Coordinates of C-alpha atoms in Angstrom, one line a residue:
Chain A
M1 CA -3.9 -7.6 -27.9
K2 CA -1.0 -8.4 -26.0
V3 CA -0.5 -8.1 -22.1
L4 CA 3.0 -8.3 -19.9
V5 CA 2.7 -9.2 -16.2
P6 CA 5.4 -9.3 -14.1
V7 CA 6.1 -11.6 -11.0
K8 CA 8.4 -11.9 -8.8
R9 CA 9.5 -14.9 -6.6
V10 CA 8.5 -14.0 -3.1
L11 CA 8.5 -15.7 0.7
D12 CA 5.4 -17.3 1.1
Y13 CA 3.3 -15.1 2.9
N14 CA 2.3 -17.3 5.6
V15 CA 5.5 -17.8 6.9
K16 CA 6.8 -15.8 9.4
P17 CA 10.4 -13.5 8.7
R18 CA 12.9 -14.3 11.0
V19 CA 15.1 -11.2 11.1
K20 CA 19.3 -12.8 11.0
A21 CA 21.1 -12.4 13.6
D22 CA 23.4 -10.4 12.0
G23 CA 21.4 -7.8 10.9
T24 CA 22.1 -8.2 7.3
G25 CA 18.6 -8.8 6.0
V26 CA 16.0 -11.5 6.8
D27 CA 16.6 -15.0 6.6
L28 CA 15.8 -16.2 3.2
A29 CA 17.6 -20.0 3.0
N30 CA 15.1 -23.4 3.1
V31 CA 12.0 -21.0 3.6
K32 CA 8.9 -21.6 1.5
M33 CA 8.7 -19.7 -2.0
S34 CA 5.9 -18.1 -3.6
M35 CA 4.7 -16.2 -6.2
N36 CA 4.5 -12.7 -4.9
P37 CA -0.2 -12.8 -3.6
F38 CA -1.0 -9.0 -5.6
D39 CA 0.9 -10.6 -9.0
E40 CA -1.3 -14.2 -8.8
I41 CA -3.9 -11.8 -9.1
A42 CA -2.5 -9.4 -11.7
V43 CA -2.4 -12.8 -13.9
E44 CA -5.6 -14.1 -13.2
E45 CA -6.9 -11.1 -14.4
A46 CA -4.6 -11.0 -17.4
I47 CA -6.2 -14.4 -17.7
R48 CA -9.4 -13.6 -17.5
L49 CA -9.3 -10.5 -20.3
K50 CA -7.9 -13.4 -22.9
E51 CA -10.7 -15.5 -22.1
K52 CA -13.5 -11.7 -22.4
G53 CA -10.9 -11.8 -26.4
V54 CA -9.6 -8.8 -25.3
V55 CA -6.6 -9.8 -24.9
T56 CA -4.3 -12.4 -27.4
E57 CA -0.8 -13.5 -25.4
I58 CA 0.3 -13.6 -22.4
I59 CA 3.6 -12.6 -21.2
A60 CA 5.1 -14.1 -17.6
V61 CA 8.3 -12.2 -16.8
S62 CA 9.9 -11.7 -13.4
I63 CA 13.5 -10.6 -12.7
G64 CA 16.0 -12.1 -10.6
E65 CA 17.5 -15.3 -9.4
Q66 CA 17.6 -19.2 -11.4
K67 CA 14.8 -20.4 -9.7
A68 CA 12.7 -17.8 -9.5
Q69 CA 11.8 -20.1 -13.1
E70 CA 9.3 -22.3 -10.6
T71 CA 7.1 -18.5 -10.5
L72 CA 7.2 -18.4 -13.9
R73 CA 6.2 -22.1 -14.1
T74 CA 3.1 -21.1 -12.0
A75 CA 2.0 -17.9 -14.1
L76 CA 2.6 -20.9 -16.8
A77 CA 0.8 -23.4 -15.4
M78 CA -2.9 -20.8 -14.5
G79 CA -2.2 -20.0 -18.3
A80 CA 0.3 -16.9 -19.6
D81 CA 1.6 -17.8 -22.7
R82 CA 5.3 -17.7 -22.6
A83 CA 7.6 -16.2 -19.9
I84 CA 10.9 -14.5 -19.9
L85 CA 13.4 -15.2 -16.7
V86 CA 16.0 -12.2 -15.8
V87 CA 18.2 -13.1 -14.3
T88 CA 20.4 -11.5 -11.8
E89 CA 21.6 -13.0 -8.5
D90 CA 22.1 -9.6 -7.0
R91 CA 19.0 -7.7 -5.6
V92 CA 17.3 -5.1 -8.3
E93 CA 15.3 -1.8 -7.3
P94 CA 11.4 -1.4 -8.1
L95 CA 13.6 1.3 -10.1
G96 CA 15.3 -1.4 -12.0
V97 CA 13.1 -3.3 -12.6
A98 CA 11.2 0.0 -13.8
K99 CA 13.9 0.0 -16.9
L100 CA 14.4 -3.7 -17.5
L101 CA 10.1 -3.9 -17.6
K102 CA 9.8 -0.6 -20.3
A103 CA 13.8 -2.5 -22.0
I104 CA 11.1 -5.6 -22.4
V105 CA 7.8 -4.0 -23.3
D106 CA 9.9 -1.3 -26.2
E107 CA 11.2 -5.0 -27.1
E108 CA 7.3 -7.3 -27.8
Q109 CA 5.4 -4.1 -27.3
P110 CA 2.2 -4.8 -25.0
Q111 CA -1.0 -2.9 -24.9
L112 CA -1.6 -3.1 -21.3
I113 CA 1.2 -4.4 -18.5
I114 CA -0.3 -5.9 -15.4
L115 CA 1.3 -5.5 -11.8
G116 CA 0.4 -5.8 -8.1
K117 CA -0.3 -2.9 -6.2
Q118 CA 2.9 -3.6 -4.2
A119 CA 5.7 -6.3 -2.9
I120 CA 5.0 -8.6 0.1
D121 CA 8.8 -8.6 0.9
D122 CA 10.0 -4.9 0.1
D123 CA 6.2 -3.6 0.6
N124 CA 7.3 -0.8 -2.0
N125 CA 5.0 -0.1 -4.2
Q126 CA 6.7 1.3 -6.7
T127 CA 7.2 -0.5 -9.8
G128 CA 4.0 0.1 -11.4
Q129 CA 4.1 3.3 -11.1
M130 CA 7.8 3.7 -12.2
L131 CA 7.3 2.0 -15.3
A132 CA 4.8 3.8 -16.5
G133 CA 5.9 7.1 -15.9
L134 CA 8.4 6.0 -17.8
L135 CA 7.0 4.8 -20.5
G136 CA 4.8 8.2 -20.4
W137 CA 1.6 6.0 -20.5
G138 CA -1.4 5.5 -17.8
Q139 CA -1.8 3.9 -14.6
G140 CA -5.1 1.9 -12.6
T141 CA -3.0 1.7 -9.7
F142 CA -5.2 -0.8 -6.9
A143 CA -7.8 -1.8 -9.0
S144 CA -10.2 -3.8 -8.1
K145 CA -12.0 -4.5 -11.8
V146 CA -11.2 -3.6 -14.7
E147 CA -12.8 -3.6 -18.4
V148 CA -11.1 -2.6 -21.7
S149 CA -13.0 -1.6 -24.0
G150 CA -11.5 -0.2 -28.0
D151 CA -8.4 1.5 -27.2
T152 CA -10.0 3.2 -23.9
M153 CA -9.7 1.2 -20.3
T154 CA -11.7 1.7 -17.4
V155 CA -10.7 1.0 -14.3
T156 CA -12.3 1.4 -11.2
R157 CA -9.2 1.9 -8.2
E158 CA -9.3 1.5 -4.0
I159 CA -8.9 4.8 -2.6
D160 CA -8.9 5.9 1.0
G161 CA -12.9 6.5 1.4
G162 CA -14.3 4.7 -0.4
L163 CA -13.6 3.7 -4.4
E164 CA -12.5 5.5 -7.8
V165 CA -13.3 5.3 -10.7
D166 CA -11.0 6.5 -14.3
S167 CA -10.7 5.9 -17.6
Y168 CA -7.2 5.3 -19.3
K169 CA -5.4 6.0 -22.9
L170 CA -3.9 2.1 -23.7
P171 CA -1.4 1.1 -24.2
A172 CA -1.7 1.7 -20.0
I173 CA -0.7 0.2 -16.6
V174 CA -2.9 -1.8 -13.7
T175 CA -1.6 -2.4 -10.5
T176 CA -3.5 -4.7 -9.1
D177 CA -5.6 -4.8 -5.4
L178 CA -6.7 -7.0 -3.6
R179 CA -10.1 -7.4 -4.9
L180 CA -9.8 -7.2 -8.6
N181 CA -10.3 -11.1 -8.7
E182 CA -10.2 -14.7 -6.5
P183 CA -6.9 -16.0 -9.5
R184 CA -7.2 -20.0 -9.9
Y185 CA -5.7 -22.9 -8.6
A186 CA -3.3 -25.0 -11.6
S187 CA -4.6 -27.9 -12.9
L188 CA -2.7 -30.9 -12.8
P189 CA -2.8 -31.3 -16.6
N190 CA -2.4 -27.3 -17.1
I191 CA 1.3 -28.0 -14.8
M192 CA 2.6 -30.7 -16.9
K193 CA 2.0 -28.6 -20.0
A194 CA 3.6 -25.6 -18.7
K195 CA 6.3 -27.5 -18.5
S196 CA 6.9 -26.9 -22.2
K197 CA 5.9 -23.0 -22.7
P198 CA 8.7 -21.4 -23.9
M199 CA 10.5 -19.7 -21.1
A200 CA 13.8 -17.6 -22.6
Q201 CA 17.1 -16.5 -20.3
K202 CA 17.8 -13.3 -20.7
T203 CA 20.2 -10.5 -17.7
A204 CA 20.2 -7.2 -17.8
A205 CA 23.2 -6.7 -19.6
D206 CA 21.0 -8.1 -22.3
Y207 CA 18.7 -4.2 -22.8
G208 CA 21.7 -2.2 -21.8
V209 CA 20.0 -0.9 -18.1
D210 CA 22.4 -0.2 -15.4
V211 CA 20.3 -1.4 -12.3
A212 CA 22.7 -0.6 -9.9
P213 CA 21.6 -0.5 -6.1
R214 CA 20.5 3.1 -5.0
V215 CA 19.5 2.6 -1.7
K216 CA 21.5 0.4 0.7
T217 CA 20.4 -1.2 3.7
L218 CA 22.3 -0.6 6.1
K219 CA 20.7 -3.8 9.0
V220 CA 17.7 -5.1 9.4
V221 CA 16.6 -5.6 13.1
E222 CA 13.0 -7.1 14.6
P223 CA 10.3 -4.3 15.5
G224 CA 10.2 -3.7 19.1
K225 CA 8.6 -6.2 21.0
R226 CA 5.6 -5.3 22.6
Q227 CA 5.4 -6.9 26.6
A228 CA 2.9 -9.4 27.2
G229 CA -0.7 -8.2 29.1
V230 CA -3.4 -9.9 30.8
K231 CA -6.4 -11.7 30.2
V232 CA -9.2 -10.9 32.0
A233 CA -11.7 -13.5 33.7
D234 CA -15.7 -11.6 32.6
V235 CA -16.2 -8.6 31.4
D236 CA -16.4 -7.6 34.6
E237 CA -13.6 -6.9 35.4
L238 CA -12.5 -5.3 31.9
V239 CA -14.8 -2.7 32.7
T240 CA -13.1 -2.0 35.3
K241 CA -9.6 -2.2 34.1
L242 CA -10.9 0.3 30.7
H243 CA -11.8 2.9 33.4
A244 CA -8.5 2.2 35.3
M245 CA -6.3 3.0 31.9
G246 CA -9.1 6.7 31.3
I247 CA -10.5 4.7 27.9
A248 CA -13.8 4.8 29.4
K249 CA -15.4 7.0 31.9
Chain B
M1 CA 18.3 20.6 2.6
K2 CA 14.2 22.2 0.2
T3 CA 11.8 19.7 0.9
L4 CA 8.2 19.7 -1.2
V5 CA 5.7 18.3 0.4
W6 CA 2.4 17.5 -0.9
V7 CA -0.8 17.8 0.7
E8 CA -3.0 15.9 0.6
H9 CA -6.7 17.2 0.3
D10 CA -10.2 16.8 -0.4
G11 CA -10.9 20.4 -2.3
S12 CA -12.2 22.2 1.3
T13 CA -9.9 21.1 3.4
V14 CA -6.7 19.8 5.0
K15 CA -5.8 16.4 5.6
D16 CA -4.3 15.8 8.5
A17 CA -2.4 13.3 7.4
T18 CA -0.6 16.0 5.4
L19 CA 0.7 17.2 9.1
A20 CA 2.8 14.6 9.8
A21 CA 4.6 14.7 6.5
V22 CA 5.2 17.8 7.8
T23 CA 6.7 17.0 10.7
A24 CA 9.7 14.5 8.4
A25 CA 9.8 16.8 6.4
S26 CA 10.7 19.2 8.8
K27 CA 13.6 17.1 9.9
L28 CA 15.3 17.6 6.6
G29 CA 14.7 21.3 6.3
E30 CA 12.7 24.2 4.9
V31 CA 9.5 23.2 4.5
H32 CA 7.6 24.4 1.0
L33 CA 3.7 22.9 0.6
L34 CA 2.1 22.1 -3.0
V35 CA -1.3 22.2 -3.0
A36 CA -2.9 21.3 -6.2
G37 CA -7.1 20.8 -7.4
K38 CA -9.2 23.0 -8.6
G39 CA -10.5 25.6 -6.7
I40 CA -7.7 25.1 -3.7
D41 CA -8.3 29.1 -2.0
G42 CA -9.5 27.6 0.7
V43 CA -6.8 24.5 1.1
A44 CA -3.4 27.2 0.5
Q45 CA -5.2 29.8 3.2
A46 CA -5.0 26.5 5.0
A47 CA -2.1 25.2 3.9
A48 CA -0.3 28.6 4.7
K49 CA -0.9 28.5 8.7
I50 CA 0.5 25.2 9.3
A51 CA 3.4 26.0 11.8
G52 CA 7.1 25.3 10.2
V53 CA 6.3 26.1 6.5
D54 CA 7.6 28.3 5.2
K55 CA 6.5 28.4 1.0
V56 CA 3.2 26.9 -0.8
H57 CA 3.5 26.7 -3.8
V58 CA -0.6 26.6 -5.3
A59 CA -1.2 24.3 -8.8
D60 CA -5.2 25.8 -9.6
D61 CA -6.1 23.8 -13.1
D62 CA -9.4 21.9 -13.9
A63 CA -5.6 19.1 -15.0
F64 CA -4.6 19.1 -11.1
A65 CA -8.2 18.9 -9.8
H66 CA -8.5 14.8 -8.9
A67 CA -5.4 13.8 -8.3
L68 CA -4.0 12.2 -11.1
A69 CA -0.8 10.8 -11.3
E70 CA -0.4 11.4 -14.8
N71 CA -1.1 15.4 -14.8
V72 CA 0.2 15.9 -11.7
A73 CA 3.8 13.8 -11.1
P74 CA 5.0 16.7 -14.1
L75 CA 4.0 19.3 -11.8
I76 CA 5.9 18.3 -8.6
V77 CA 9.4 16.9 -11.4
E78 CA 9.3 20.9 -12.5
L79 CA 8.8 22.2 -8.8
M80 CA 11.8 19.8 -8.0
G81 CA 14.1 21.4 -10.2
H82 CA 14.3 23.5 -7.4
H83 CA 13.7 21.8 -4.1
D84 CA 15.6 18.7 -2.6
A85 CA 13.0 17.0 -1.3
F86 CA 9.6 15.3 -2.5
V87 CA 7.9 14.4 0.8
A88 CA 4.1 12.6 0.7
P89 CA 2.3 11.2 3.8
S90 CA 1.8 7.5 3.0
T91 CA -1.7 8.3 1.3
T92 CA -3.2 6.1 -2.2
S93 CA -3.1 9.1 -3.8
A94 CA 0.1 10.1 -3.1
K95 CA 1.6 6.3 -3.4
N96 CA 0.1 6.4 -7.0
I97 CA 2.1 9.8 -7.8
A98 CA 5.2 9.7 -5.9
P99 CA 7.0 6.7 -7.8
R100 CA 5.6 8.4 -10.8
V101 CA 7.6 11.2 -10.2
A102 CA 10.5 9.6 -8.8
A103 CA 11.0 7.6 -12.1
L104 CA 10.8 10.9 -13.7
L105 CA 13.9 12.4 -11.6
D106 CA 15.2 8.4 -12.2
V107 CA 15.5 8.5 -8.4
M108 CA 15.1 5.0 -6.1
Q109 CA 11.8 6.0 -3.8
I110 CA 12.1 5.6 -0.6
S111 CA 7.8 4.5 0.6
D112 CA 6.7 4.4 4.0
I113 CA 9.5 6.1 6.0
L114 CA 8.8 5.7 10.2
S115 CA 12.6 7.5 11.1
V116 CA 14.3 10.4 9.7
E117 CA 17.8 9.4 10.9
S118 CA 19.9 11.8 8.5
E119 CA 20.1 13.8 5.8
D120 CA 20.0 10.4 3.6
T121 CA 19.4 7.9 6.0
F122 CA 15.6 6.5 7.4
T123 CA 14.0 3.2 8.6
R124 CA 11.0 1.6 7.3
P125 CA 9.2 -1.4 7.5
I126 CA 9.4 -4.2 5.3
Y127 CA 7.9 -8.3 5.4
A128 CA 4.8 -6.7 6.4
G129 CA 6.5 -5.0 9.4
N130 CA 8.0 -7.9 10.7
A131 CA 11.6 -6.0 10.3
I132 CA 12.6 -2.6 10.4
A133 CA 15.6 -1.5 8.2
T134 CA 18.1 1.1 8.2
V135 CA 18.8 2.1 4.5
Q136 CA 20.2 5.0 3.2
T137 CA 20.5 6.3 -0.1
S138 CA 23.0 7.9 -3.0
D139 CA 20.1 9.5 -4.6
A140 CA 21.0 13.4 -4.8
K141 CA 17.4 15.3 -4.7
K142 CA 15.7 12.1 -2.8
V143 CA 11.9 10.7 -3.4
I144 CA 9.6 10.1 0.8
T145 CA 6.9 8.9 1.8
V146 CA 5.7 8.8 5.2
R147 CA 3.7 6.5 7.7
T148 CA 1.8 8.8 9.1
T149 CA 1.2 7.4 12.3
A150 CA 4.6 7.3 12.4
F151 CA 5.4 10.8 13.0
E152 CA 3.4 13.7 15.5
K153 CA 1.4 16.0 13.1
A154 CA 2.9 20.0 12.9
A155 CA 0.2 22.2 14.2
A156 CA -2.7 23.3 12.4
E157 CA -2.4 26.6 13.3
G158 CA 0.5 29.4 13.6
G159 CA 2.5 29.2 11.7
S160 CA 3.0 32.2 8.2
G161 CA 3.5 30.4 5.3
T162 CA 3.6 32.9 1.4
I163 CA 1.3 31.5 -1.1
E164 CA 3.0 31.2 -4.2
A165 CA 0.6 30.3 -7.4
V166 CA 2.9 28.6 -9.9
S167 CA 2.2 27.5 -13.8
S168 CA 0.1 24.6 -15.2
T169 CA 1.9 21.9 -16.7
G170 CA -1.2 21.1 -18.1
D171 CA -3.6 18.0 -18.9
K172 CA -1.2 15.3 -20.1
G173 CA -4.6 13.7 -21.4
L174 CA -2.9 9.8 -20.3
S175 CA -6.1 9.8 -18.2
T176 CA -10.4 11.3 -17.3
F177 CA -11.4 11.0 -14.2
Q178 CA -15.5 9.6 -13.9
S179 CA -16.9 9.6 -10.6
Q180 CA -15.8 9.0 -6.7
E181 CA -17.9 6.9 -4.4
I182 CA -16.9 8.0 -0.6
A183 CA -17.8 5.5 1.9
K184 CA -19.7 8.2 4.1
S185 CA -19.3 8.2 8.4
A186 CA -20.8 9.5 10.9
R187 CA -18.2 8.1 12.8
P188 CA -14.4 9.1 13.5
E189 CA -12.0 8.0 10.4
L190 CA -9.7 5.1 10.5
A191 CA -6.3 7.1 10.6
S192 CA -6.8 9.4 13.2
A193 CA -9.2 8.1 15.1
K194 CA -8.1 7.6 18.7
I195 CA -10.1 4.9 19.2
I196 CA -11.1 1.8 16.4
V197 CA -13.4 -1.1 17.1
S198 CA -12.8 -3.8 15.0
G199 CA -14.4 -7.1 13.1
G200 CA -13.6 -9.9 11.8
R201 CA -14.7 -12.9 10.5
A202 CA -16.4 -14.3 13.8
L203 CA -18.9 -11.5 12.9
Q204 CA -20.7 -14.5 10.6
N205 CA -22.0 -11.6 8.6
G206 CA -22.8 -7.7 8.6
E207 CA -25.0 -7.6 10.5
N208 CA -24.3 -9.5 13.3
F209 CA -21.0 -6.1 12.7
R210 CA -24.0 -3.7 12.2
S211 CA -25.9 -4.8 15.6
I212 CA -23.0 -5.9 17.3
I213 CA -19.7 -4.1 17.0
E214 CA -21.4 -0.3 16.7
P215 CA -22.8 -0.4 19.2
L216 CA -19.6 0.1 21.0
A217 CA -17.8 2.0 18.7
D218 CA -20.8 4.9 19.6
K219 CA -20.7 3.9 22.9
L220 CA -16.6 4.3 22.8
G221 CA -17.0 7.4 20.7
A222 CA -14.4 5.1 18.8
G223 CA -13.8 4.1 14.6
V224 CA -15.0 0.7 13.4
G225 CA -12.1 -1.3 10.8
A226 CA -12.4 -5.1 10.0
S227 CA -9.8 -7.5 8.6
R228 CA -9.8 -8.3 5.6
A229 CA -11.7 -11.3 6.3
A230 CA -14.7 -9.4 7.2
V231 CA -14.3 -7.3 3.9
D232 CA -13.3 -9.9 1.4
A233 CA -16.1 -11.9 2.9
G234 CA -19.2 -8.3 2.2
Y235 CA -20.0 -7.4 6.2
V236 CA -18.0 -3.7 5.7
P237 CA -17.1 -2.8 2.3
N238 CA -13.0 -2.7 1.6
D239 CA -12.1 1.4 3.0
Y240 CA -12.7 -0.3 6.2
Q241 CA -10.1 -3.0 6.2
V242 CA -7.7 -2.4 9.0
G243 CA -3.9 -4.5 7.8
Q244 CA -0.5 -4.8 5.4
T245 CA -2.6 -4.2 2.4
G246 CA -5.5 -1.9 3.7
K247 CA -4.8 0.6 6.5
I248 CA -1.9 1.2 8.9
V249 CA -3.6 2.9 11.7
A250 CA -1.9 3.2 15.4
P251 CA -4.8 4.3 17.3
E252 CA -4.4 5.0 21.1
V253 CA -6.8 1.7 21.9
Y254 CA -8.0 -0.7 19.2
V255 CA -9.9 -3.7 19.9
A256 CA -10.1 -6.7 18.3
V257 CA -13.0 -8.7 18.0
G258 CA -13.2 -12.0 16.7
I259 CA -9.9 -11.2 14.9
S260 CA -7.3 -13.6 15.2
G261 CA -4.3 -11.9 15.0
A262 CA -2.8 -12.7 11.4
I263 CA 0.2 -11.4 10.2
Q264 CA -1.1 -8.8 7.6
H265 CA -4.1 -7.5 10.5
L266 CA -0.6 -7.7 12.5
A267 CA 1.0 -4.9 10.3
G268 CA -1.5 -2.5 10.2
M269 CA -2.3 -2.0 14.1
K270 CA 0.8 -3.7 16.2
D271 CA 1.0 0.1 16.6
S272 CA -1.4 1.0 18.4
K273 CA -1.0 1.7 22.7
V274 CA -3.4 -0.2 24.0
I275 CA -4.9 -3.8 22.5
I276 CA -8.1 -5.0 23.0
A277 CA -8.6 -8.7 22.1
I278 CA -12.0 -10.1 22.6
N279 CA -12.1 -13.8 21.6
K280 CA -13.2 -17.3 22.1
D281 CA -10.0 -19.1 21.1
E282 CA -7.3 -18.7 23.4
D283 CA -4.3 -19.4 21.2
A284 CA -5.4 -17.1 18.9
P285 CA -2.6 -15.1 17.5
I286 CA -3.7 -12.0 18.4
F287 CA -3.8 -12.4 22.5
Q288 CA 0.0 -12.6 21.8
V289 CA 0.6 -8.8 21.4
A290 CA -2.9 -7.8 23.3
D291 CA -2.6 -5.7 25.8
L292 CA -6.2 -7.1 27.5
G293 CA -7.8 -10.4 26.3
L294 CA -10.7 -11.8 27.6
V295 CA -11.9 -15.1 26.5
G296 CA -15.1 -16.0 25.9
D297 CA -17.3 -15.4 23.2
L298 CA -18.6 -11.9 21.2
F299 CA -22.7 -12.4 20.3
K300 CA -22.7 -12.2 24.2
V301 CA -19.6 -10.4 25.7
V302 CA -20.1 -7.7 23.4
P303 CA -23.2 -6.6 24.0
E304 CA -22.5 -7.2 27.7
L305 CA -19.2 -4.8 27.5
T306 CA -21.2 -1.9 26.0
E307 CA -24.8 -2.4 28.1
K308 CA -21.3 -1.9 31.3
L309 CA -19.0 1.5 29.8

């Protein structure tokens, strides 16, 4: 079967975000960008399914500026077969992304779509669920284990308080949680090979999808700073302070 | 504005997260609740008593027994015919369902709000809580999830909502519940604990976690949490994880033991009232947010602290 893996280019998770002084957003000029960590896990899972013989072709998709090509090349170097870049200079919200992905799904007819559970920039945790809703497919969200057998998929999901196992009729959607797998690094030969793998370039207009944002960001500010605390010298002083604060009797 | 609030429950009791969502919803207008599940009379009765609730819609059907998004979302979409907003706490079940509802209604969801500024304007954290965005939606109907630690809990008693049964939208046949494995703990739940003691990678193994972190937690009557590193290393189960990708907590007191204080961990606990850090590295970033810090070897310091408390 064919699997579609949407990936997003985001501020690298090790970089501390800086809020712009004019309150319009987070400064992304000259900072390291990488593939969203949850999407790396999604790519890895698709590759593992291919290695098991369940999947025949992996298509990586990204929506964003030209530079998102780099993110797609990373997916190709990990093991994706080909890529589609939907170029847009505008911010596209999860609903718009889901609609674009639906149009690609209509064209490509994958049986499985694996997305990250959330992007670490907007922290929305919406796209996979929205896409499943638009397609009328089942959604195995927050997956820590995925098994495909025939036309059924069984997913172990991380829920509050523990784990839940659900099964889904294919085609279906998976969104990845951290513990699904340990993504591989792309080897140098594979990075070289990825340069010659096909990457189609499209625009939102090609799909006839309206991606105009519904939500306007009025301002972005830094969170309130905590007041600097004190360091205590030893356990006795800590105990005394805790008593004084009424934390321990 | 009429809001419909998702009631988070375990089949017998209303979860506290619901109460925070009710507070957020009450800032928008009339509060209606949705209790979906199987054999949920008790939950519906309890939900009707929540202060400020006007009506409780009860959908009792096998199809809703495990809150599968594929079955519950169409039910909510139908109820949204006569509601203006859907409000849910940021629990895993609601995070699973709400975006599906939003897509079916063709609206953008506003995730994890911290405050209601007006009927269409909200604040929410982005970049792991390193920035707070004020956002305004132009959608006629609103789908919102609520960061439960950012809102006071509505009183669980004192309300007198009317209970109304709604007809089932049925099983869509896309998904089937198989099994559930809930970690059992006698300690307070992380999301509602007043005190939390968390351990990190420095504990070295699960045995140390149990012999060092848990006695201190028990002494303080605290819930037990962990950093992602401790969870990934297998010291404790996944649902202990506090952070951007785990649970977001804001207890009265958060004790971080052997946790360096990476961005993703701070995102889950930096709104705690008092933060106490114990770490042998005096330059660990956790000390920049800690109200009280003790530089020392946790294997020596924590047992001593437990004993002296």
